Coordinates of C-alpha atoms in Angstrom, one line a residue:
M1 CA 89.2 99.5 89.1
S2 CA 87.4 96.7 87.3
H3 CA 89.3 95.0 84.5
D4 CA 86.2 93.4 83.0
P5 CA 85.8 94.9 79.5
Q6 CA 82.0 94.2 79.8
T7 CA 81.5 96.6 82.7
P8 CA 78.4 98.6 81.7
A9 CA 78.8 102.3 81.3
I10 CA 76.1 103.0 83.9
V11 CA 78.1 101.1 86.5
S12 CA 81.3 103.0 85.8
L13 CA 79.4 106.3 85.9
A14 CA 77.3 105.6 89.0
A15 CA 80.1 103.9 91.0
G16 CA 82.5 106.6 90.1
G17 CA 80.0 109.3 91.3
V18 CA 79.5 107.5 94.6
A19 CA 83.2 107.1 95.1
G20 CA 83.8 110.8 94.3
A21 CA 81.2 112.0 96.8
V22 CA 82.5 109.8 99.6
E23 CA 86.1 110.7 99.0
A24 CA 85.4 114.5 98.7
F25 CA 83.5 114.7 102.0
A26 CA 85.8 112.4 104.0
T27 CA 89.0 114.3 103.1
Y28 CA 87.7 117.9 102.7
P29 CA 89.5 119.5 105.7
F30 CA 92.8 118.6 104.0
E31 CA 91.6 120.2 100.8
F32 CA 90.5 123.3 102.7
A33 CA 93.9 123.6 104.4
K34 CA 95.8 123.1 101.2
T35 CA 93.7 125.8 99.4
R36 CA 94.2 128.3 102.2
V37 CA 98.0 127.9 102.1
Q38 CA 98.1 128.2 98.3
L39 CA 96.2 131.5 98.3
R40 CA 98.1 134.8 98.9
E41 CA 98.7 135.4 102.6
Q42 CA 97.0 138.2 104.4
K43 CA 99.5 140.9 105.6
G44 CA 100.8 140.1 109.0
V45 CA 99.1 136.7 109.2
A46 CA 101.4 133.9 108.4
T47 CA 99.8 130.6 107.4
P48 CA 101.3 127.4 109.0
K49 CA 102.6 124.7 106.7
N50 CA 101.4 121.9 108.9
P51 CA 97.9 120.9 107.7
F52 CA 96.8 119.9 111.2
K53 CA 97.8 123.3 112.5
V54 CA 95.9 125.0 109.7
V55 CA 92.8 123.0 110.5
A56 CA 93.2 123.6 114.3
Q57 CA 93.7 127.3 113.8
V58 CA 90.6 127.7 111.6
Y59 CA 88.5 125.5 114.0
R60 CA 89.5 127.7 117.0
T61 CA 89.0 131.1 115.3
E62 CA 86.1 130.3 112.8
G63 CA 84.4 127.2 114.0
I64 CA 83.8 123.7 112.5
K65 CA 81.5 125.1 109.8
A66 CA 84.4 127.1 108.3
L67 CA 86.4 123.9 107.7
Y68 CA 83.6 122.7 105.3
K69 CA 83.2 126.0 103.5
G70 CA 82.8 125.1 99.8
C71 CA 82.4 121.4 100.7
S72 CA 79.0 120.9 99.1
T73 CA 80.3 122.4 95.8
L74 CA 83.3 120.0 95.8
V75 CA 81.0 117.0 96.7
I76 CA 78.6 117.8 93.8
G77 CA 81.5 118.4 91.5
S78 CA 83.2 115.2 92.5
V79 CA 80.0 113.2 91.7
G80 CA 80.2 114.5 88.2
K81 CA 84.0 114.6 87.9
D82 CA 84.7 111.0 89.1
G83 CA 81.6 109.6 87.4
I84 CA 82.8 111.0 84.1
R85 CA 86.5 110.2 84.8
F86 CA 85.8 106.5 85.6
L87 CA 83.4 106.2 82.7
S88 CA 85.7 107.8 80.1
F89 CA 88.8 105.9 81.5
D90 CA 87.0 102.6 81.4
T91 CA 85.8 103.3 77.9
I92 CA 89.3 104.4 76.6
K93 CA 91.3 101.7 78.4
N94 CA 89.1 98.9 77.1
S95 CA 89.8 100.0 73.5
F96 CA 93.5 100.1 74.3
K97 CA 93.8 96.7 76.0
D98 CA 95.9 93.9 74.6
P99 CA 93.3 91.4 73.4
E100 CA 95.4 88.4 74.6
T101 CA 96.4 89.5 78.1
G102 CA 93.6 91.9 78.8
T103 CA 96.1 94.5 80.2
L104 CA 97.5 97.8 79.1
S105 CA 101.1 98.9 78.8
P106 CA 102.2 101.6 81.3
V107 CA 102.2 104.2 78.5
R108 CA 98.7 103.3 77.3
N109 CA 97.5 103.4 80.9
L110 CA 98.9 106.9 81.3
A111 CA 97.5 108.0 77.9
A112 CA 94.0 106.8 78.8
G113 CA 94.1 108.6 82.1
M114 CA 95.3 111.8 80.5
C115 CA 92.4 111.8 78.0
S116 CA 89.8 111.1 80.7
G117 CA 91.3 113.9 82.8
V118 CA 90.8 116.4 80.0
V119 CA 87.2 115.3 79.6
A120 CA 86.5 115.7 83.3
S121 CA 88.1 119.1 83.5
L122 CA 86.1 120.5 80.6
T123 CA 82.7 119.1 81.8
A124 CA 82.8 119.3 85.6
V125 CA 86.0 120.1 87.4
T126 CA 86.9 123.6 86.4
P127 CA 83.6 125.3 87.3
T128 CA 83.2 123.4 90.7
E129 CA 86.9 124.1 91.6
R130 CA 86.5 127.7 90.8
I131 CA 83.4 128.0 93.0
K132 CA 85.0 126.0 95.9
T133 CA 88.2 128.1 95.8
A134 CA 86.3 131.4 95.6
L135 CA 84.2 130.4 98.6
I136 CA 87.3 129.5 100.7
D137 CA 89.1 132.7 99.7
D138 CA 86.1 134.9 100.3
A139 CA 85.5 133.4 103.7
R140 CA 88.8 134.8 105.1
N141 CA 88.4 138.3 103.5
E142 CA 85.4 140.1 102.2
K143 CA 82.7 137.5 103.1
R144 CA 80.4 138.7 100.3
F145 CA 79.3 135.2 99.1
R146 CA 76.3 134.1 101.2
S147 CA 76.1 130.6 99.7
M148 CA 77.2 128.4 96.8
T149 CA 74.3 129.6 94.6
H150 CA 75.0 133.3 95.5
C151 CA 78.7 132.8 94.6
I152 CA 77.7 131.4 91.2
K153 CA 75.3 134.3 90.5
T154 CA 77.8 136.8 91.6
I155 CA 80.6 135.4 89.4
M156 CA 78.2 135.1 86.4
A157 CA 77.0 138.7 86.9
E158 CA 80.6 140.0 87.0
D159 CA 82.4 137.9 84.5
G160 CA 79.8 135.9 82.6
I161 CA 80.2 132.1 82.0
G162 CA 83.9 132.7 81.5
G163 CA 84.2 133.5 85.2
L164 CA 83.3 130.0 86.1
Y165 CA 86.0 128.7 83.8
R166 CA 88.7 130.9 85.3
G167 CA 91.9 128.8 85.7
L168 CA 90.8 126.4 82.9
A169 CA 94.4 125.9 81.6
G170 CA 95.8 125.1 85.0
T171 CA 92.9 122.9 85.9
T172 CA 93.0 121.0 82.7
L173 CA 96.8 120.4 82.9
K174 CA 96.4 119.3 86.5
Q175 CA 93.5 117.0 85.7
A176 CA 95.2 115.5 82.7
G177 CA 98.3 114.9 84.7
A178 CA 96.5 113.8 87.9
T179 CA 94.2 111.4 86.1
A180 CA 97.0 110.0 84.0
F181 CA 99.2 109.3 87.1
R182 CA 96.4 108.3 89.4
M183 CA 94.5 106.0 87.1
G184 CA 97.6 104.9 85.3
T185 CA 99.6 104.0 88.5
Y186 CA 96.6 102.2 90.0
N187 CA 96.0 100.1 86.9
I188 CA 99.7 99.4 86.4
L189 CA 99.7 98.0 90.0
K190 CA 96.5 96.1 89.4
D191 CA 97.8 94.6 86.2
Y192 CA 101.0 93.6 88.0
E193 CA 99.0 91.9 90.7
R194 CA 96.7 90.2 88.3
T195 CA 99.5 88.6 86.3
R196 CA 100.9 87.2 89.5
D197 CA 97.6 86.0 90.9
I198 CA 97.8 88.4 93.9
P199 CA 94.3 88.4 95.6
Q200 CA 92.4 91.7 95.3
T201 CA 91.2 92.7 98.7
T202 CA 90.1 95.9 100.4
F203 CA 93.6 96.2 101.7
T204 CA 95.3 95.9 98.3
N205 CA 92.7 98.3 96.7
F206 CA 93.4 100.9 99.5
A207 CA 97.2 100.4 99.3
N208 CA 97.2 100.7 95.5
G209 CA 95.0 103.8 95.6
S210 CA 97.3 105.4 98.2
V211 CA 100.4 104.8 96.2
A212 CA 98.7 106.2 93.1
G213 CA 97.7 109.3 95.2
I214 CA 101.3 110.0 96.3
V215 CA 102.7 109.7 92.8
T216 CA 100.0 112.0 91.5
T217 CA 100.5 114.7 94.1
L218 CA 104.3 115.0 93.6
A219 CA 104.0 115.1 89.8
T220 CA 101.2 117.6 89.5
Q221 CA 101.5 120.0 92.5
P222 CA 102.7 123.0 90.4
F223 CA 99.6 122.9 88.2
D224 CA 97.4 122.7 91.4
T225 CA 99.1 125.7 92.9
I226 CA 98.6 127.8 89.7
K227 CA 95.0 126.7 89.4
T228 CA 94.3 127.8 93.0
R229 CA 95.8 131.3 92.4
C230 CA 93.7 131.6 89.2
Q231 CA 90.5 130.7 91.0
S232 CA 90.7 133.0 94.0
A233 CA 87.8 135.2 94.8
K234 CA 89.1 138.0 92.6
G235 CA 90.5 135.7 90.0
A236 CA 93.7 135.9 87.9
S237 CA 95.0 134.8 84.6
T238 CA 97.4 131.8 84.3
V239 CA 100.3 134.2 83.6
E240 CA 99.4 136.5 86.6
A241 CA 99.1 133.4 88.9
F242 CA 102.5 132.1 87.7
R243 CA 104.2 135.5 88.3
S244 CA 102.6 136.0 91.8
I245 CA 103.8 132.6 93.0
V246 CA 107.3 133.3 91.9
A247 CA 107.2 136.8 93.4
D248 CA 105.9 135.4 96.8
Y249 CA 107.9 132.2 97.2
G250 CA 110.2 131.7 94.3
V251 CA 110.3 128.4 92.4
T252 CA 109.6 126.3 95.5
G253 CA 106.3 128.1 95.8
F254 CA 104.9 125.9 93.0
W255 CA 105.0 123.0 95.5
R256 CA 103.2 125.1 98.2
G257 CA 100.5 123.0 99.9
T258 CA 102.2 119.7 99.0
T259 CA 102.0 118.5 102.6
M260 CA 98.3 119.1 102.8
R261 CA 97.6 117.6 99.4
L262 CA 99.7 114.5 100.3
G263 CA 97.8 114.1 103.6
R264 CA 94.6 114.2 101.6
T265 CA 95.6 112.1 98.6
V266 CA 97.1 109.2 100.6
F267 CA 93.6 108.7 102.1
S268 CA 91.6 110.0 99.1
G269 CA 93.2 107.6 96.7
G270 CA 92.6 104.6 98.9
I271 CA 89.0 105.8 99.7
L272 CA 88.2 106.6 96.0
F273 CA 89.3 103.3 94.5
T274 CA 88.1 101.1 97.4
T275 CA 84.6 102.8 97.3
Y276 CA 84.5 102.4 93.5
E277 CA 85.3 98.7 93.7
W278 CA 82.6 98.2 96.4
A279 CA 80.0 100.2 94.5
A280 CA 80.7 98.5 91.2
A281 CA 80.5 95.1 92.8
L282 CA 77.1 95.9 94.4
M283 CA 75.7 97.4 91.2
M284 CA 76.9 94.8 88.7
P285 CA 74.5 92.0 89.7
L286 CA 71.6 94.4 89.6
V287 CA 72.5 95.6 86.1
V288 CA 73.0 92.1 84.9
A289 CA 69.7 90.9 86.3
R290 CA 68.0 93.9 84.7
K291 CA 69.4 93.0 81.3
E292 CA 68.4 89.4 81.6
K293 CA 64.9 90.4 82.6
L294 CA 64.6 92.6 79.5
R295 CA 65.7 89.8 77.3
E296 CA 62.9 87.5 78.5

């Protein structure tokens, strides 16, 4: 992520949106597999723990289209989520920076990420995650949702606007924690490299993003599992989701799907931050030139 305090808001928003869309599409089969494993198993049909086996099984029995069920919803949501997340994080972190060194302490990095995660959850993440999860769950059972728009209309008709915010508590906790750890870890690594004059290349951006993804997954997996149970096709309250996980798998059930999510976040973290850096670098000259032209 850029450390320039003068990065325009439009650049943070647009580059974050582009990065979110690319990352969501590129890693969606892992997200699909993770969600399948976290939902309640069908009687007599055990779900493999290996993400590649889940993907292969769905491909053989349901075809390639099934692996991207709910993908358009996640891509659209990721444009808004990551655009808002990068914009709010850039805004918050710039106000927290040390004026002399231009860096943030680890605690302030995490705090800035937590705040931007809450903003993203309330504005974009919860509704799109609810729709994506409902589509994936419905595809293996009742198959009553014909499309993303039909899913939205059905949920709204049955539960009103609150139906789209099913799992808000779990999603917000997950997003606050995930953004805090992902953005915080990434920027801590960037600040460390900056103070030691380590060149910022595509490789270092990807590596930093991957490390941030691993830390994020291990720290926030329980919230993600609760969120998925809440946002199934039928829906559940946070308490019901918590109890069902314990009943099905015990305490270890809260880390159900970790392998899938790790497989995704190792790549997604690298893709997200690398794409953001590229997009921001391409947009900055255009925005600066536009500002200079308006001053003339």
